[in-house]
Rosetta silent file (secondary structure, phi, psi, omega in degrees, C-alpha in Angstrom):
SEQUENCE: MTGSDPIVRAVEAALFAAIEPQTVEQLRAQIGDEADIAGALERLVGDYAGRGVELVERGGRWHFQTAPDLAWLLRRETEQTRKLSRAATETLAIIAYHEPVSRAEIEAIRGVQVSKGTIDVLMEEGWVAPAGRREVPGRPLIYATTPAFLTHFGLSSRRDLPGLEDLKAAGLLDPVDLALEGALGTDATDDLSEESDSLLEMPDEGD
SCORE:     score description
SCORE:     0.000 S_00000001
   1 L     0.000  177.102 -158.788   89.952   77.094   61.810 S_00000001
   2 L   -47.144  -31.528  179.671   91.185   75.773   58.609 S_00000001
   3 L    77.063 -149.698 -170.275   88.095   77.310   56.675 S_00000001
   4 L  -109.995   12.292  175.001   87.784   76.549   53.076 S_00000001
   5 L   -65.093  116.650 -151.421   91.311   76.717   52.168 S_00000001
   6 H   -80.887  -39.149 -170.934   91.493   73.547   49.902 S_00000001
   7 H   -82.552  -18.084 -165.460   95.348   72.810   50.812 S_00000001
   8 H   -82.049  -52.913 -176.463   95.157   73.309   54.370 S_00000001
   9 H   -66.768  -26.780  179.711   92.135   70.864   54.515 S_00000001
  10 H   -59.000  -50.909  176.993   93.999   68.089   52.125 S_00000001
  11 H   -49.149  -55.368 -173.533   97.130   68.659   54.556 S_00000001
  12 H   -63.172  -40.833  177.587   94.801   67.987   57.597 S_00000001
  13 H   -39.527  -87.952  175.547   93.111   65.150   55.765 S_00000001
  14 H   -24.615  -43.695  161.492   95.962   63.422   55.170 S_00000001
  15 H   -92.035    2.081  167.396   97.505   63.286   58.281 S_00000001
  16 H   -76.439  -28.879  171.231   94.528   61.880   60.219 S_00000001
  17 H   -69.621  -28.061 -175.078   94.626   59.179   57.695 S_00000001
  18 L   -52.824  156.948  172.869   98.196   58.435   57.994 S_00000001
  19 L  -101.747  -17.667  175.556   99.032   55.598   60.256 S_00000001
  20 L  -139.626  158.787 -163.659  102.231   57.208   60.765 S_00000001
  21 L   -66.651  160.987 -170.999  103.699   60.683   61.043 S_00000001
  22 E  -131.429  138.701  176.134  104.656   62.294   57.649 S_00000001
  23 E   -61.316  162.136 -177.041  107.406   64.212   56.273 S_00000001
  24 H   -79.343  -35.292 -163.543  106.591   67.748   54.358 S_00000001
  25 H   -82.640   -8.553  171.293  107.973   65.669   51.163 S_00000001
  26 H   -89.803  -40.019 -167.832  105.266   62.588   51.528 S_00000001
  27 H   -71.987  -20.658 -168.993  102.574   64.991   52.276 S_00000001
  28 H   -83.285  -30.783  172.743  103.781   67.398   48.856 S_00000001
  29 H   -84.470    9.543  159.234  103.578   63.733   46.760 S_00000001
  30 H   -80.481  -52.257 -165.972  100.255   63.170   48.127 S_00000001
  31 H   -91.614  -42.710 -167.647   98.989   66.489   47.753 S_00000001
  32 L   150.828  132.877 -168.798  100.827   68.174   45.038 S_00000001
  33 L   -67.462  -27.831 -179.792  104.441   69.506   44.198 S_00000001
  34 L  -101.960   37.842  170.124  103.048   73.282   44.108 S_00000001
  35 L  -105.862  136.191  169.699  101.194   73.225   47.269 S_00000001
  36 L   -60.878   82.574 -177.334  102.270   75.383   49.830 S_00000001
  37 H   -61.230  -57.602 -165.577  102.663   72.167   52.599 S_00000001
  38 H   -52.232  -37.964  172.063  104.795   74.402   54.955 S_00000001
  39 H   -67.648  -73.457 -156.910  102.071   77.148   55.069 S_00000001
  40 H   -47.119  -59.015  177.551   99.150   74.525   55.589 S_00000001
  41 H   -44.187  -50.743 -172.736  101.305   73.142   58.531 S_00000001
  42 H   -90.382   -2.969  162.002  101.700   76.280   60.191 S_00000001
  43 H   -71.022  -70.123 -163.058   97.944   77.333   59.764 S_00000001
  44 H   -52.398  -34.994  150.171   97.255   74.236   61.212 S_00000001
  45 H   -33.938  -54.772 -176.503   99.485   74.462   64.179 S_00000001
  46 H   -81.117  -13.562 -174.639   97.700   77.377   65.130 S_00000001
  47 H   -70.051  -49.238 -175.641   94.177   76.212   64.234 S_00000001
  48 H   -84.547   -7.631  175.623   94.859   73.217   67.008 S_00000001
  49 L   -63.722  134.472 -171.404   96.865   75.171   69.474 S_00000001
  50 L    88.338  -17.813 -178.417   94.736   74.636   72.906 S_00000001
  51 L   -82.113  169.360 -158.944   92.719   71.851   71.545 S_00000001
  52 L   -83.587  -51.754  177.893   92.328   68.402   73.239 S_00000001
  53 E   -62.964  131.756  147.423   94.111   67.517   69.693 S_00000001
  54 E  -132.836  161.733  166.202   97.555   69.171   68.300 S_00000001
  55 E   -75.914  135.537 -175.805   99.828   69.126   65.556 S_00000001
  56 E  -138.592  160.898  172.216  103.316   68.462   66.512 S_00000001
  57 E  -136.366  132.473 -171.609  106.329   67.845   64.547 S_00000001
  58 E  -136.545  122.278  164.537  109.039   65.203   65.669 S_00000001
  59 L    53.878   42.422  162.093  112.370   64.781   63.762 S_00000001
  60 L    87.530    0.346 -176.595  110.847   66.369   60.489 S_00000001
  61 E  -133.152  143.620 -176.712  107.766   64.397   60.682 S_00000001
  62 E  -114.835  131.923  176.709  104.277   65.603   61.545 S_00000001
  63 E  -157.012  155.866  177.163  101.308   64.056   63.078 S_00000001
  64 E   -82.701  142.450  177.167   98.344   64.823   65.424 S_00000001
  65 E  -129.973  156.437  164.676   98.499   63.801   69.221 S_00000001
  66 E   -73.094  144.841  179.441   96.429   64.309   72.151 S_00000001
  67 L   -52.540  138.657 -171.392   97.230   67.340   74.089 S_00000001
  68 L   -67.747  -12.131  170.757   99.771   66.430   76.925 S_00000001
  69 L   -79.683  -14.742  170.446   97.615   67.785   79.764 S_00000001
  70 L  -104.828    1.103 -160.528   94.959   65.306   78.469 S_00000001
  71 H   -70.396  -28.768  175.167   96.580   62.113   78.167 S_00000001
  72 H   -66.364  -46.092 -177.047   95.645   60.624   81.627 S_00000001
  73 H   -56.188  -16.411  173.120   91.994   60.389   79.947 S_00000001
  74 H  -125.447   40.741 -155.787   93.232   57.837   77.516 S_00000001
  75 L   -94.724  -35.840  178.134   95.665   56.257   79.398 S_00000001
  76 L   -94.408    5.578 -179.878   93.247   53.011   79.911 S_00000001
  77 L  -106.767  -15.904 -171.430   92.599   52.946   76.536 S_00000001
  78 L   -98.932  121.497  146.169   96.437   52.592   75.237 S_00000001
  79 L   -22.531  116.691 -162.160   98.549   49.510   75.381 S_00000001
  80 L   -88.720  140.629  162.716  100.949   49.654   78.424 S_00000001
  81 L   -64.591  130.868 -178.094  104.630   49.576   76.838 S_00000001
  82 L   -52.749  154.751  153.235  106.487   46.456   78.528 S_00000001
  83 L   -87.136  145.047  174.611  108.905   48.071   80.818 S_00000001
  84 L   -67.074  151.393  158.543  112.543   47.852   80.084 S_00000001
  85 L   -62.227  165.231  169.908  115.090   46.213   81.685 S_00000001
  86 H   -49.537  -41.243  178.223  118.130   47.966   83.221 S_00000001
  87 H   -82.343  -28.050  175.488  120.339   46.975   80.437 S_00000001
  88 H   -73.435  -18.318  171.644  117.974   48.031   77.810 S_00000001
  89 H   -67.839  -68.211  166.689  117.485   51.323   79.284 S_00000001
  90 H   -23.490  -64.240  174.087  121.127   51.773   79.591 S_00000001
  91 H   -54.842  -46.332 -179.418  121.638   50.575   76.005 S_00000001
  92 H   -54.602  -66.860 -175.240  118.572   52.905   74.656 S_00000001
  93 H   -26.778  -66.571 -161.531  120.754   55.810   76.677 S_00000001
  94 H   -68.864  -37.177 -170.338  123.849   55.027   75.125 S_00000001
  95 H   -77.938  -15.146  172.724  122.633   54.667   71.399 S_00000001
  96 H   -79.133  -30.599 -159.743  120.451   57.939   71.641 S_00000001
  97 H   -97.504  -26.270 -167.553  123.433   59.821   73.166 S_00000001
  98 L  -120.715    0.083 -175.026  126.288   58.231   71.012 S_00000001
  99 L   -54.237  137.254   18.317  124.607   57.293   67.843 S_00000001
 100 L   -97.591  132.711 -171.192  125.285   55.422   65.180 S_00000001
 101 E  -131.836  142.966  169.025  127.187   53.149   67.774 S_00000001
 102 L  -114.707  149.316 -178.406  127.920   49.169   67.237 S_00000001
 103 H   -45.556  -27.808 -170.000  127.470   46.643   69.963 S_00000001
 104 H   -71.085  -48.282 -169.895  131.510   46.554   70.528 S_00000001
 105 H   -82.762   -6.023 -177.777  131.127   50.334   71.329 S_00000001
 106 H   -92.199  -49.697  171.950  127.925   50.248   73.578 S_00000001
 107 H   -35.660  -57.901 -174.641  130.004   47.075   75.348 S_00000001
 108 H   -71.717   -3.561 -174.507  132.944   49.546   75.855 S_00000001
 109 H   -96.309  -40.010  159.395  130.926   52.396   77.324 S_00000001
 110 H   -38.327  -42.487 -168.155  129.037   49.553   79.581 S_00000001
 111 L    49.192   40.727  160.054  131.660   47.401   80.454 S_00000001
 112 L  -144.771 -174.101  167.462  129.619   44.265   79.866 S_00000001
 113 L   -91.968  151.519  163.057  128.324   42.296   76.952 S_00000001
 114 L   -98.949  110.095  167.102  125.043   43.224   75.211 S_00000001
 115 L   -63.124 -174.445 -166.317  122.985   40.389   74.517 S_00000001
 116 H   -89.898  -38.216 -178.618  121.208   40.143   70.955 S_00000001
 117 H   -69.212   -7.948  170.218  117.910   40.192   72.893 S_00000001
 118 H   -57.429  -73.829 -168.061  118.852   43.542   74.538 S_00000001
 119 H   -62.227  -56.975  172.214  119.058   45.138   71.305 S_00000001
 120 H   -47.147  -52.878  170.272  116.159   43.233   69.535 S_00000001
 121 H   -38.728  -36.773  179.732  113.733   44.410   72.482 S_00000001
 122 H  -117.336   34.845  157.440  114.067   48.008   71.401 S_00000001
 123 H   -85.142  -62.026  160.598  114.013   47.417   67.780 S_00000001
 124 H   -19.410  -55.096 -173.576  110.767   45.633   68.710 S_00000001
 125 L   -72.890  -19.458 -156.713  109.798   48.839   70.545 S_00000001
 126 L    67.860    7.788  173.707  110.585   50.914   67.325 S_00000001
 127 L   -95.374    8.869  157.991  112.959   52.842   68.956 S_00000001
 128 L   -99.823  146.705  176.578  115.797   51.446   67.327 S_00000001
 129 E  -169.579  143.840  175.316  117.103   50.699   64.068 S_00000001
 130 E   -68.973  135.568 -163.596  120.001   49.434   62.078 S_00000001
 131 E  -132.042   34.671 -172.996  121.778   52.736   60.358 S_00000001
 132 E   110.810 -179.000 -168.576  124.474   50.784   58.518 S_00000001
 133 E  -141.642  143.779 -175.086  127.807   49.382   58.742 S_00000001
 134 L   -68.445  152.724  163.879  131.063   50.998   60.317 S_00000001
 135 L  -107.234   71.760  172.285  133.801   50.923   57.351 S_00000001
 136 L  -136.739  147.020 -173.999  136.146   49.431   59.582 S_00000001
 137 L   -48.176  137.014 -171.029  137.415   45.621   59.456 S_00000001
 138 L    81.695   -3.062 -170.317  134.891   43.414   59.924 S_00000001
 139 L     8.566   86.259 -172.785  132.386   46.364   59.251 S_00000001
 140 L   -66.211  151.107  173.277  130.183   45.944   62.387 S_00000001
 141 E   -67.279  137.940  151.040  126.091   47.045   62.201 S_00000001
 142 E  -106.765  146.662 -155.312  125.464   50.141   63.709 S_00000001
 143 E  -140.217  161.643 -179.023  122.329   51.093   65.100 S_00000001
 144 E  -134.841 -176.010  162.100  120.734   54.644   65.514 S_00000001
 145 L   -96.405  174.629 -159.311  117.558   55.701   67.194 S_00000001
 146 L  -129.324  164.146  165.653  114.336   56.157   65.138 S_00000001
 147 H   -67.993   -9.979 -178.011  111.641   58.824   64.748 S_00000001
 148 H   -72.418  -38.858  171.718  109.089   56.757   66.795 S_00000001
 149 H   -69.065  -31.726  171.997  111.586   57.589   69.768 S_00000001
 150 H   -65.975  -35.565 -173.586  111.512   61.163   69.258 S_00000001
 151 H   -67.531  -55.822 -176.736  107.615   60.947   69.244 S_00000001
 152 L   -88.047   34.131  171.343  107.324   58.873   72.359 S_00000001
 153 L  -135.213  -14.195 -173.418  109.924   60.705   74.621 S_00000001
 154 L    86.941    9.904 -154.685  108.259   64.170   73.257 S_00000001
 155 L  -116.117  117.088 -178.156  111.483   65.387   71.642 S_00000001
 156 L   -77.191  -19.928  170.084  111.493   67.486   68.291 S_00000001
 157 L  -164.374 -177.491 -162.224  114.894   66.363   67.574 S_00000001
 158 H   -99.671   17.963  175.319  117.598   64.551   69.477 S_00000001
 159 H   -75.937  -27.814 -177.538  119.328   68.081   70.378 S_00000001
 160 H   -70.203  -12.460 -153.752  116.122   68.102   73.110 S_00000001
 161 L   -71.736  164.014  177.525  117.903   64.748   74.986 S_00000001
 162 L   -89.393  157.365 -162.223  118.729   66.456   78.520 S_00000001
 163 L   -88.360  169.492  148.261  122.218   67.068   79.451 S_00000001
 164 H   -34.928  -57.492 -175.619  123.898   65.633   82.350 S_00000001
 165 H   -71.696  -24.589  168.097  123.329   68.056   84.894 S_00000001
 166 H   -71.281  -43.401  179.316  119.540   67.980   83.840 S_00000001
 167 H   -66.958  -36.572  169.271  119.423   64.264   84.431 S_00000001
 168 H   -48.760  -54.242 -176.472  121.298   64.836   88.038 S_00000001
 169 H   -60.112  -43.633  174.703  118.650   67.772   89.145 S_00000001
 170 L   -62.675    5.246 -170.854  115.822   65.454   88.017 S_00000001
 171 L    47.165   45.237 -173.997  117.346   62.989   90.507 S_00000001
 172 L   -93.018  -18.248  177.498  117.256   60.553   87.470 S_00000001
 173 L   -99.052  101.085  171.223  120.830   59.370   88.097 S_00000001
 174 L   -88.049 -172.019 -156.759  121.492   57.073   90.958 S_00000001
 175 L   -80.126   -1.292  167.951  124.961   56.225   92.361 S_00000001
 176 L   -86.715  -41.597  174.701  125.394   53.159   89.816 S_00000001
 177 H   -56.581   -8.356 -177.676  123.878   55.243   86.920 S_00000001
 178 H   -88.150  -22.777  155.239  126.737   57.524   87.799 S_00000001
 179 H   -39.337  -27.075  173.216  129.182   54.920   86.226 S_00000001
 180 H   -93.771   12.637  178.458  127.888   56.425   82.844 S_00000001
 181 H   -51.891  -51.485  177.511  128.932   59.792   83.702 S_00000001
 182 H   -63.360  -25.974  159.493  132.002   59.290   82.045 S_00000001
 183 H   -74.346  -33.732  164.979  130.260   58.495   78.752 S_00000001
 184 H   -56.811  -43.083  171.413  127.755   61.077   78.875 S_00000001
 185 L    66.964  114.902  165.406  130.500   63.593   79.548 S_00000001
 186 L   -42.309  112.571 -164.903  129.870   66.954   81.346 S_00000001
 187 L    50.519   46.497 -172.189  128.163   69.409   79.302 S_00000001
 188 H   -55.395  -38.868 -169.861  128.295   67.133   76.288 S_00000001
 189 H   -61.932  -33.453  177.230  125.661   69.486   74.745 S_00000001
 190 H   -58.128  -16.597  179.387  128.090   72.436   74.122 S_00000001
 191 H   -91.332   10.149  176.976  130.223   70.211   71.648 S_00000001
 192 L   -57.524  143.819  179.390  127.274   69.811   69.304 S_00000001
 193 L  -107.249  163.544 -172.837  128.602   70.422   65.456 S_00000001
 194 L  -100.136   16.826 -177.676  126.344   71.537   62.708 S_00000001
 195 L   -95.627  -23.102 -167.596  127.501   68.466   60.857 S_00000001
 196 L  -144.782  131.533  179.702  126.245   66.041   63.223 S_00000001
 197 L   -66.767  -19.016  174.745  123.266   65.528   65.747 S_00000001
 198 L   -44.411  128.406  158.803  125.275   63.513   68.165 S_00000001
 199 L   -51.150  -39.281 -155.210  125.839   64.504   71.683 S_00000001
 200 L  -127.690  141.239 -179.854  128.706   62.599   72.505 S_00000001
 201 L   -84.196  132.198  159.122  132.060   62.104   70.760 S_00000001
 202 L   -91.207  138.072 -162.361  132.658   59.005   69.529 S_00000001
 203 L   -36.812  167.680 -172.249  135.577   56.568   70.484 S_00000001
 204 L   -85.548  154.654  177.773  138.252   56.643   67.334 S_00000001
 205 L   -69.089  -31.649  173.721  137.365   54.099   65.017 S_00000001
 206 L   -76.973   -7.106 -178.889  140.681   52.512   65.526 S_00000001
 207 L   -70.849    0.000    0.000  140.056   51.673   69.307 S_00000001
C-alpha cells in the first residue's frame, strides 16, 4: 500500500475528500506545485488494483469508485437514475458522437424537432452542458458531453464510444434505430483526427 510517502498519502486523502473527480492540476493546487502528482496517482492505481475500491481516470479527472464486479452490492443504496425517453436517448447519442452540436444540427439528424425539455433532462443529469456558441449567423448555442457522462458510462474518453458495428453486434440497434445509421456513419471511428475527439463529421456550418 501507500506506506509513509507523504505525497501519495496526500493525494489519496484529497481524492477521498473531493466531492467530484479531480484533475492533476486541481490536486497539484491543493498539495503543492513541486509534488509528483502523476507518480502518486500511478502508485495509487497499483495499490488499489483488485480491491473493493479502485482509482480510475475518466476524461483527465481522477476518482475512486466501487470495483465493477461489486457494484451490485451497492445497488439498493444508490438513487435510481430516471429512465431516459427515446428522444432523450437519441439526443444524447447525437451529442456524444457529434459534439459540439447545436439544437438545429440535432434536429437535422433526428428529422424531428427537439423540445427544450429533452436537453434540459440531459443537463439535469449532468451529462450534457453548453459549450459556447457557433460562430455563424444567430450564434446558436452548442452542446457537448461532460466528464460526468464519461464517468457514468465508464469511458476514459469519447474515443471509447462504441462504433456502429459494435452497437449492431451488441443488439443495441433495432429497425427504428437504424435510421441513425446515416448519422453515425460506418467505421466512423477510423476518421478520428489529432485535433478533435469527435467521432463524426459535422455538417458544413453553411448548411
